[in-house]
GROMACS .gro file of C-alpha atoms in nm:
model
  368
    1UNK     CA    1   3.353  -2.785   7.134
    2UNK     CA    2   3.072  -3.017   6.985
    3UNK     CA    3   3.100  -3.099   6.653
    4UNK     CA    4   2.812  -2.912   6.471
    5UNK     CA    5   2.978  -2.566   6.565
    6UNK     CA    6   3.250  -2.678   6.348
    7UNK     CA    7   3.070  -2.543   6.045
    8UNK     CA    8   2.988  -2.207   6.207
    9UNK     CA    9   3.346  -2.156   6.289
   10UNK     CA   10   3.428  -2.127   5.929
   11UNK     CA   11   3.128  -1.922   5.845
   12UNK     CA   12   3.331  -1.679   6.095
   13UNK     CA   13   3.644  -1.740   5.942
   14UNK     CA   14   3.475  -1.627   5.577
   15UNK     CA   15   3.349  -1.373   5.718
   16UNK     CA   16   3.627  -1.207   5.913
   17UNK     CA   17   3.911  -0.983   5.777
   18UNK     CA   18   4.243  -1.136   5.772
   19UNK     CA   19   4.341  -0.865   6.057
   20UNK     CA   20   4.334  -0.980   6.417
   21UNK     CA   21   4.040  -0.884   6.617
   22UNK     CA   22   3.835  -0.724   6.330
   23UNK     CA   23   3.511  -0.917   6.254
   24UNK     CA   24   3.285  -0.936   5.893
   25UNK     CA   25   2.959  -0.826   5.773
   26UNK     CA   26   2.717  -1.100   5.653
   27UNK     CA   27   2.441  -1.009   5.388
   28UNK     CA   28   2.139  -1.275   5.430
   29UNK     CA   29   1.896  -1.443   5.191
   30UNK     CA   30   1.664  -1.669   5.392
   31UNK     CA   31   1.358  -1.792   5.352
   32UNK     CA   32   1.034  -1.921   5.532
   33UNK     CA   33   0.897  -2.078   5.858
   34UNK     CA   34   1.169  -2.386   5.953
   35UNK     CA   35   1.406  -2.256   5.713
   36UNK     CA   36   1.428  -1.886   5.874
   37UNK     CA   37   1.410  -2.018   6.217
   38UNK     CA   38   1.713  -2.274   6.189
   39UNK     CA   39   1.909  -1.998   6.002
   40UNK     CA   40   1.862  -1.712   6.274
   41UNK     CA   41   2.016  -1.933   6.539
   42UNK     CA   42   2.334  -1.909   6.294
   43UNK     CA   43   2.315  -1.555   6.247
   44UNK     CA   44   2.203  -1.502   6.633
   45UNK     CA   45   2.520  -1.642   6.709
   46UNK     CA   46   2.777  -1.441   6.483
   47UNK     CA   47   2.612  -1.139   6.620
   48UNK     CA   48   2.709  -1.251   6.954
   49UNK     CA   49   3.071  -1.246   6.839
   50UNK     CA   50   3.087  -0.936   6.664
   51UNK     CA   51   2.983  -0.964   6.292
   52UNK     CA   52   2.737  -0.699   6.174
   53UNK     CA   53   2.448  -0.919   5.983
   54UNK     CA   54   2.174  -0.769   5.736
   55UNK     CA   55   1.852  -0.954   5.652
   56UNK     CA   56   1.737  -0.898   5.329
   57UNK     CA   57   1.408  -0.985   5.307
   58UNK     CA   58   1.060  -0.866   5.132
   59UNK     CA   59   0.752  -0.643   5.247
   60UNK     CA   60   0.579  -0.963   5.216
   61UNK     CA   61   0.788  -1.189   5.490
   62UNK     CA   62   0.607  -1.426   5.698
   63UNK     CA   63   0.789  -1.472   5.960
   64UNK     CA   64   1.097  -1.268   5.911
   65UNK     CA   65   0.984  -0.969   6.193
   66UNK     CA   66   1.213  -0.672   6.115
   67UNK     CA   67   0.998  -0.502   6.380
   68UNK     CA   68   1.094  -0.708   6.672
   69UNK     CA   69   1.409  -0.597   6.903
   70UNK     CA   70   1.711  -0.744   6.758
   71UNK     CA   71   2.079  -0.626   6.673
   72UNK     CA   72   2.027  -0.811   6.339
   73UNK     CA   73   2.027  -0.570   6.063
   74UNK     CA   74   1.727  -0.601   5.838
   75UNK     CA   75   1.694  -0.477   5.398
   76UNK     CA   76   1.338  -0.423   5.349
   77UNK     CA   77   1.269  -0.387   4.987
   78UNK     CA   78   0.935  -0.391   4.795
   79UNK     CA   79   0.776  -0.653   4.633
   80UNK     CA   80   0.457  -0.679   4.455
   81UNK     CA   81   0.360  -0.936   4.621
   82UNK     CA   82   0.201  -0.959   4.948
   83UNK     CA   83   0.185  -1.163   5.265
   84UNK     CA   84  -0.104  -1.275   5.239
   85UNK     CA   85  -0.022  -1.445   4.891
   86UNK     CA   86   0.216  -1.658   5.039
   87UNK     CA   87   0.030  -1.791   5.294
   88UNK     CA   88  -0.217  -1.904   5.063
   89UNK     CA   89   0.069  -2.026   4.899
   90UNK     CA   90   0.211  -2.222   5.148
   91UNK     CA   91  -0.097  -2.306   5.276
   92UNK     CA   92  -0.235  -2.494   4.992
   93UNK     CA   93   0.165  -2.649   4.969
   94UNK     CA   94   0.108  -2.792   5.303
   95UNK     CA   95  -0.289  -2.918   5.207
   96UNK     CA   96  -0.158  -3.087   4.870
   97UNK     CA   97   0.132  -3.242   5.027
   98UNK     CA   98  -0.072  -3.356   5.342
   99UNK     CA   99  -0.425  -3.474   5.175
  100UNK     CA  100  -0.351  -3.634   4.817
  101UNK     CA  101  -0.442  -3.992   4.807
  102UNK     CA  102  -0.118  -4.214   4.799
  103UNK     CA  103  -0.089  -4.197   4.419
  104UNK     CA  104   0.239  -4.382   4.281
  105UNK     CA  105   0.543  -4.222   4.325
  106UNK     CA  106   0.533  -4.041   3.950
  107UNK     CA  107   0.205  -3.961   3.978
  108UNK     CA  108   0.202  -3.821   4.294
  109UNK     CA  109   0.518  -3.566   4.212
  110UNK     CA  110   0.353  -3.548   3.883
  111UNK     CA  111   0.061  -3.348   4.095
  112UNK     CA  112   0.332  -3.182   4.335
  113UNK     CA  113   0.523  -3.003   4.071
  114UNK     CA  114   0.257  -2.765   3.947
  115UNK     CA  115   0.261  -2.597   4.296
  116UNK     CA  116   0.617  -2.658   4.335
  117UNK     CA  117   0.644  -2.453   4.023
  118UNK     CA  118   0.440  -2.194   4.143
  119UNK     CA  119   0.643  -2.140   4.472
  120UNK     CA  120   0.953  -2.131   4.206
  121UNK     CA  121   0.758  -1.845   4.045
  122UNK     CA  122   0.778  -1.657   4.376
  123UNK     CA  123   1.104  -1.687   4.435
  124UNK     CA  124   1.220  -1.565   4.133
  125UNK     CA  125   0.954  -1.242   4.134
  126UNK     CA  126   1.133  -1.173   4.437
  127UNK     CA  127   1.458  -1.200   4.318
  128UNK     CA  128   1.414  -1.018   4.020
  129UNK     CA  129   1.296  -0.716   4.277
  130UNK     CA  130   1.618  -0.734   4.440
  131UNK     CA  131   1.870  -0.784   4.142
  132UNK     CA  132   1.754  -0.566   3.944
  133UNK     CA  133   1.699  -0.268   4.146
  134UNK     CA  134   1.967  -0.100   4.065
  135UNK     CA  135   1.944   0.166   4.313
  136UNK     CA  136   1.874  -0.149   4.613
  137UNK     CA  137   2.212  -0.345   4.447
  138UNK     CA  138   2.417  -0.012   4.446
  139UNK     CA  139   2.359   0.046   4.806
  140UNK     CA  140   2.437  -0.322   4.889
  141UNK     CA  141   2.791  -0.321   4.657
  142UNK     CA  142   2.864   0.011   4.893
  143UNK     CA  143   2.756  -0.187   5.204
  144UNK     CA  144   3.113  -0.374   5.067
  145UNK     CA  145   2.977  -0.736   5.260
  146UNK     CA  146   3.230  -1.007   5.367
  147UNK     CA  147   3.049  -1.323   5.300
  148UNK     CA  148   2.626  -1.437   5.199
  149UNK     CA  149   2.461  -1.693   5.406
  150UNK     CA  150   2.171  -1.797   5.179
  151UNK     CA  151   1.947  -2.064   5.203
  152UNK     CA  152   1.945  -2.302   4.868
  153UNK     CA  153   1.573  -2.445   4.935
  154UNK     CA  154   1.558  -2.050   4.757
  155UNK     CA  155   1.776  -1.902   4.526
  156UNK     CA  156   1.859  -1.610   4.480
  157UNK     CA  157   2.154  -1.595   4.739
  158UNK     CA  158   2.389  -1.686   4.482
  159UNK     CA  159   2.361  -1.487   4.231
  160UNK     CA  160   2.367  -1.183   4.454
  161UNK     CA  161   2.708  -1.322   4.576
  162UNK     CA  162   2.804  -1.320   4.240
  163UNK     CA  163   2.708  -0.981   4.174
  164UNK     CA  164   2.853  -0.823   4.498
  165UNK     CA  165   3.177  -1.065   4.442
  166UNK     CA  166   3.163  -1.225   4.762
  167UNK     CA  167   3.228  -1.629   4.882
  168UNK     CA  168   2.870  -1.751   5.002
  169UNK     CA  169   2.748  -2.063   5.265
  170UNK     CA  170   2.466  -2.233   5.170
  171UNK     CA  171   2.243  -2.391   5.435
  172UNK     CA  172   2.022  -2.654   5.307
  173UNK     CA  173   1.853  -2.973   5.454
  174UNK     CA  174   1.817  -3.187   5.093
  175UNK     CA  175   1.637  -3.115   4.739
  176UNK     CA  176   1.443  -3.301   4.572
  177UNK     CA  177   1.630  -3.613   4.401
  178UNK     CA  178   1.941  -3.476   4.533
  179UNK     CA  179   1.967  -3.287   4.252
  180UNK     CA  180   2.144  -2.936   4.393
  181UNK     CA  181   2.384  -3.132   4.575
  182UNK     CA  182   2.481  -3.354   4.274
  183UNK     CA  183   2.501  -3.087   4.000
  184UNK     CA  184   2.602  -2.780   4.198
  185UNK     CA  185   2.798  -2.934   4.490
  186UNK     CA  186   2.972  -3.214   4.310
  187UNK     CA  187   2.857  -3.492   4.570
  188UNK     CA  188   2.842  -3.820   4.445
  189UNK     CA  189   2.557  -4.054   4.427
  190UNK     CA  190   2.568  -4.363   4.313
  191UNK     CA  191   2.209  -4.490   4.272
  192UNK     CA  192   2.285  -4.864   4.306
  193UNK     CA  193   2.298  -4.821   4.700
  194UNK     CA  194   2.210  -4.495   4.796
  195UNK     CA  195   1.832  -4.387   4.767
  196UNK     CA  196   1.706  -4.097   4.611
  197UNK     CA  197   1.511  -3.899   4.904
  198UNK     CA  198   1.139  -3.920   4.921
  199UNK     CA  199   1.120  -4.235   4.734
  200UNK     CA  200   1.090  -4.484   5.044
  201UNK     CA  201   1.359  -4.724   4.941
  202UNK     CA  202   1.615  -4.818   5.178
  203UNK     CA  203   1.995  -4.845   5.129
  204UNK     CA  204   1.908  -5.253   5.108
  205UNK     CA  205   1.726  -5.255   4.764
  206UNK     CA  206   1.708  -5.602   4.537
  207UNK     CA  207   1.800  -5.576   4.199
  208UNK     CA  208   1.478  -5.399   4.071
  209UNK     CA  209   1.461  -5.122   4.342
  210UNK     CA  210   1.783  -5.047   4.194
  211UNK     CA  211   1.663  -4.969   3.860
  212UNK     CA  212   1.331  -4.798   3.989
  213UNK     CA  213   1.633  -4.554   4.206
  214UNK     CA  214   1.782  -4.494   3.881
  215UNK     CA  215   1.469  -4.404   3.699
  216UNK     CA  216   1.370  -4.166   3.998
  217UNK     CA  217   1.738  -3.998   3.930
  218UNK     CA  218   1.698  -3.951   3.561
  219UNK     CA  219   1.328  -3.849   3.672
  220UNK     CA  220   1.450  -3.566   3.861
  221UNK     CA  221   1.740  -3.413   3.662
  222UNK     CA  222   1.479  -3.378   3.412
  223UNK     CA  223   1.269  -3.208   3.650
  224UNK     CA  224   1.521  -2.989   3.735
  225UNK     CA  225   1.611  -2.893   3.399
  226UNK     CA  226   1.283  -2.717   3.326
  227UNK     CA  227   1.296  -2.591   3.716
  228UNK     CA  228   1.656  -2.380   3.618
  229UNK     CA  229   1.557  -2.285   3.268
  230UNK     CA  230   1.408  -1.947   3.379
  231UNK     CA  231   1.628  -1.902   3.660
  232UNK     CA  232   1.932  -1.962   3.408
  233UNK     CA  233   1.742  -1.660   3.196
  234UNK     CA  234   1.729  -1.373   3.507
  235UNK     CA  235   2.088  -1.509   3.646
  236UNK     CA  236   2.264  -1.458   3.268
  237UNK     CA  237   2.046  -1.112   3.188
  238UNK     CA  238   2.137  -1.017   3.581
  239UNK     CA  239   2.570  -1.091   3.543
  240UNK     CA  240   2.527  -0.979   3.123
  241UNK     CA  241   2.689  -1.276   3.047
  242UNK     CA  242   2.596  -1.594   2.971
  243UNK     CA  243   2.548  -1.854   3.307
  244UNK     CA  244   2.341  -2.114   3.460
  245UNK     CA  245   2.203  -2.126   3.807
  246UNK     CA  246   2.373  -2.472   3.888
  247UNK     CA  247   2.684  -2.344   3.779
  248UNK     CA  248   2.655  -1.995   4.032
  249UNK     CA  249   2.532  -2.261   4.305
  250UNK     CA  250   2.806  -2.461   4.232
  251UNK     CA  251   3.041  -2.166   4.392
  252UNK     CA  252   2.964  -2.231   4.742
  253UNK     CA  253   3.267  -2.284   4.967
  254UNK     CA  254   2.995  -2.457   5.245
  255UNK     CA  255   2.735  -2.632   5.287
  256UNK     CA  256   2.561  -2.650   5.598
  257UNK     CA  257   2.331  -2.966   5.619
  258UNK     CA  258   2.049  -2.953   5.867
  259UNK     CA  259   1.999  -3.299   6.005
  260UNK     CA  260   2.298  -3.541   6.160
  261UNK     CA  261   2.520  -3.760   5.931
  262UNK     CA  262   2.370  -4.085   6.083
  263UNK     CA  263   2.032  -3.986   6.019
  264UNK     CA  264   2.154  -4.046   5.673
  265UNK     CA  265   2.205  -4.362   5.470
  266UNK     CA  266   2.539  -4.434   5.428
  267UNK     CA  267   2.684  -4.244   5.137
  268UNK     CA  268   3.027  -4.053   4.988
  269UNK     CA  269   3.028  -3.683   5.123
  270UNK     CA  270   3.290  -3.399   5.035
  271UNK     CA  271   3.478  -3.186   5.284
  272UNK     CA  272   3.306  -2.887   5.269
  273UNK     CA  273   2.886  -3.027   5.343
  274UNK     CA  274   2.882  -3.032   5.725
  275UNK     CA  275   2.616  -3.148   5.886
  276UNK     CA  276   2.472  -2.882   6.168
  277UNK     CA  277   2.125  -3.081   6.301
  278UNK     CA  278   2.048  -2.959   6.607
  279UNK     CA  279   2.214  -2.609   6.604
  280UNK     CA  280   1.860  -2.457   6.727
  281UNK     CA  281   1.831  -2.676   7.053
  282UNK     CA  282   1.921  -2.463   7.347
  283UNK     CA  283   1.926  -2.502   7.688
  284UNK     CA  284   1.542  -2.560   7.806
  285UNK     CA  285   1.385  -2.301   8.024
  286UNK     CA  286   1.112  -2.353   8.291
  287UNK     CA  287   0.776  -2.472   8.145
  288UNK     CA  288   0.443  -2.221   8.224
  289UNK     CA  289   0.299  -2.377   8.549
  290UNK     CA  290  -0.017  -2.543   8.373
  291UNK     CA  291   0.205  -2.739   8.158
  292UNK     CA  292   0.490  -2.864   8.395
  293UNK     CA  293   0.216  -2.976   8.608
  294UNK     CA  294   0.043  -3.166   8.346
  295UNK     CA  295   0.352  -3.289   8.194
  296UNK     CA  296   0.500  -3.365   8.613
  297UNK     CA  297   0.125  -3.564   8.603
  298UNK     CA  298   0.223  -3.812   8.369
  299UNK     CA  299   0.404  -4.088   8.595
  300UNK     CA  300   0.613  -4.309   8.472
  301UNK     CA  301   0.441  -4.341   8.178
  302UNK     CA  302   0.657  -4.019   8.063
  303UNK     CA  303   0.495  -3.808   7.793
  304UNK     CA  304   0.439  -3.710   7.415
  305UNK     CA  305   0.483  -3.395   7.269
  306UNK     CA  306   0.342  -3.388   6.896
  307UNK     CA  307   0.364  -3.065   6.673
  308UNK     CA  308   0.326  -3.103   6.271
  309UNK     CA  309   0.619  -2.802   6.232
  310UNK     CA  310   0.578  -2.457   6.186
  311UNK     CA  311   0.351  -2.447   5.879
  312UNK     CA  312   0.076  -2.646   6.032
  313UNK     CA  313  -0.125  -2.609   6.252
  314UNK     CA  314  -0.482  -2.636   6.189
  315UNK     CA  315  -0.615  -2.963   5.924
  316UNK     CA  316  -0.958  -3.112   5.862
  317UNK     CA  317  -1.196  -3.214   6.161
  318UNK     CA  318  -1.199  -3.567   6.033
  319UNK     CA  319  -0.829  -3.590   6.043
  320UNK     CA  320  -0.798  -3.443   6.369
  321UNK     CA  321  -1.085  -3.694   6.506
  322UNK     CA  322  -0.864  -4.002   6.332
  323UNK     CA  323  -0.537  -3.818   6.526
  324UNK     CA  324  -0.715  -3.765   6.872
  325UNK     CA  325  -0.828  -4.090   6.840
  326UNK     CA  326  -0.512  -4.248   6.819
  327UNK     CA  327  -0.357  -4.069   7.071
  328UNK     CA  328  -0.641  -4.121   7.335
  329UNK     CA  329  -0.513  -4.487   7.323
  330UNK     CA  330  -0.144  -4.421   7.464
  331UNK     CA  331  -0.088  -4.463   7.837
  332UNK     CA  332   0.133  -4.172   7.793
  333UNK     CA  333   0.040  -3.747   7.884
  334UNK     CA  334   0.006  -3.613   7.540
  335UNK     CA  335   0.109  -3.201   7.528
  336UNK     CA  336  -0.034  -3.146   7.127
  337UNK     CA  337   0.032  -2.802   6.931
  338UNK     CA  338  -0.298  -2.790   6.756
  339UNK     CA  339  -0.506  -2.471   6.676
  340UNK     CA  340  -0.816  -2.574   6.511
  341UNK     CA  341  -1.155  -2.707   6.676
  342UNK     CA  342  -1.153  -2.970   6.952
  343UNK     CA  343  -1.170  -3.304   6.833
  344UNK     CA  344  -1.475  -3.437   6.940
  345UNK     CA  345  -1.231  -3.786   7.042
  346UNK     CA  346  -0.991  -3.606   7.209
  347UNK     CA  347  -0.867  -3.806   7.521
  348UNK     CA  348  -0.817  -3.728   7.843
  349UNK     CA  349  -0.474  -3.808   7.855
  350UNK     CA  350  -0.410  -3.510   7.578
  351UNK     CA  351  -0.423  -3.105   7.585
  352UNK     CA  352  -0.410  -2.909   7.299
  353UNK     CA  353  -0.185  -2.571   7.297
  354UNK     CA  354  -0.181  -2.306   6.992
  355UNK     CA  355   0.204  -2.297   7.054
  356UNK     CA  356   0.461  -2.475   7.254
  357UNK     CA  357   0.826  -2.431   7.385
  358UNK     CA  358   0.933  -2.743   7.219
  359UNK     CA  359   1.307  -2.702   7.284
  360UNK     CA  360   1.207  -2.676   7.674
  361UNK     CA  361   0.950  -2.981   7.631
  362UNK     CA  362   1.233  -3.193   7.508
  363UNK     CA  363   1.422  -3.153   7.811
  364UNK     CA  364   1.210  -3.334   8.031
  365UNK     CA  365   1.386  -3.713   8.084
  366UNK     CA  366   1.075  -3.846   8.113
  367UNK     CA  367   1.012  -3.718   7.728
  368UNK     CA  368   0.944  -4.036   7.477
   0.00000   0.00000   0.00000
């Protein structure tokens, strides 16, 4: 069994009785785009052997589709927010992160955190909504779950583990600084080798990279101390006792990492973080016609499939011109998830799609 279902083997084992043959119920907190879609390939597959899973998730969700056929369960609760506010949201996220100048490294997370904050702010109107519905957290304490998957990137999860009782698995690709993983998870990090994430150092760093690494760690737990201060506010006035957000995050029995260990620079790790990259891949499926035969085209030159993610696809016509441009100049078939005007330089070696089957794409051998 490949390695990566390791990880989802214990989720199972959480979330099963201790009886033979009985299986568990999961209660959900996910969030977004990426995040949602990686998760559902998890849940996906505990349906598939038996667990019952519920969703819970807002009026205002994205991409989270309680309407579409599915034997996941889904929690719809209101929220005075609306969809359309966080896709402006994210939206303007995605615009900050993609079109600020390249400002230093403080400066430019300096300018980041004001809209970081405000996605924070979200989160925790949400949560609030959930937690302190008392009629919503009744029915879920009656529900009597097994186990919450939740997704760290947005709290939340945690505290309603806390509340129901219940162990919880945290799924998670990295925060920023490492800072979750060092206060709540207990991994180590020591600065002098290993780099903090985002900062473009490399685990090779001369004596005064080292100190710049350990000025972006103390830069970041500071960060993270005004981040929690609200959140350690609702979690105390949610449990009536006095708590801290790191310290109900620090209860997870898992972490699930999304990206492979030797993607990573070398660095200590603790039993219970398992790395799960690739747990969405799935055997590919035919291609539509038009595209296999553009893609079967290509020669031996193979081809290039290039997608920004989930969250973006549309930019500025002067970007796009500067990408087109670039890729007009490979000898390569380029297959490019792009929904906004044509690019006036676009090559003839490159067709644009509003949406892809990128897991069937990356199948083909001749794929760079």
């Amino acid at each position: 069994m490949p390695r990566k279902w390791i990880s989802v083997l214990l989720l199972l084992q959480l979330s099963c009785h201790f009886s033979p043959g009985s299986c568990g119920k999961v209660l959900v907190w996910p969030t977004e785009y990426s995040h949602w879609i990686n998760m559902k390939t998890i849940l996906d597959a505990l349906v598939q052997r038996g667990h019952e899973v519920t969703v819970l998730t807002s009026s205002a969700s994205i991409l989270v589709d309680p309407n579409k056929p599915s034997a996941i369960q889904f929690e719809i609760y209101p929220t005075s927010l609306t969809k359309d506010d966080f896709e402006d949201l994210f939206t303007r996220i995605i615009s900050k992160w993609t079109y600020m100048p390249k400002y230093a490294f403080f400066t430019y997370f300096s300018l980041m955190q004001d809209i970081i904050w405000e996605y924070n702010d979200c989160i925790q109107t949400l949560c609030k909504e959930v937690v302190l519905n008392k009629k919503l957290m009744t029915k879920l304490q009656e529900s009597r779950f097994d186990v919450v998957l939740a997704d760290a990137a947005g709290p939340c999860g945690e505290l309603l583990a806390e509340l129901l009782k219940v162990p919880f698995v945290y799924s998670l690709r990295f925060s920023v600084g490492y800072t979750i993983e060092r206060y709540s998870g207990g991994l180590p990090f020591p600065p002098s080798y290993v780099p903090v994430i985002l900062s473009e150092l490399s685990d090779h760093m001369t004596f005064m990279e080292r100190v710049k690494n350990m000025i972006y760690v103390l830069y970041f737990d500071f960060w993270f101390q005004t981040f929690t201060e609200k959140w350690d506010q609702l979690c105390s006035k949610a449990l009536g006792r006095p708590t801290t957000l790191f310290e109900l995050m620090g209860k997870a029995d898992i972490w699930l990492i999304r990206t492979y260990w030797d993607f990573e620079f070398p660095r200590p790790l603790l039993p219970n973080f398992v790395f799960v990259g690739g747990l969405h891949c799935k055997p590919a499926k035919p291609l539509p016609k038009e595209m296999e035969e553009f893609a079967q085209s290509s020669g031996e030159n193979g081809i290039v499939v290039f997608s920004l993610g989930s969250m973006v696809t549309n930019m500025t016509e002067e970007r796009a011109n500067v990408i087109a441009s670039a890729l007009a100049q490979l000898p390569q078939k380029v297959i490019w998830r792009y929904d906004g005007k044509k690019p006036d330089t676009l090559g003839p070696n490159t067709r644009l799609y509003k949406w892809i089957p990128q897991n069937d794409l990356l199948d083909i051998r001749r794929m760079l």
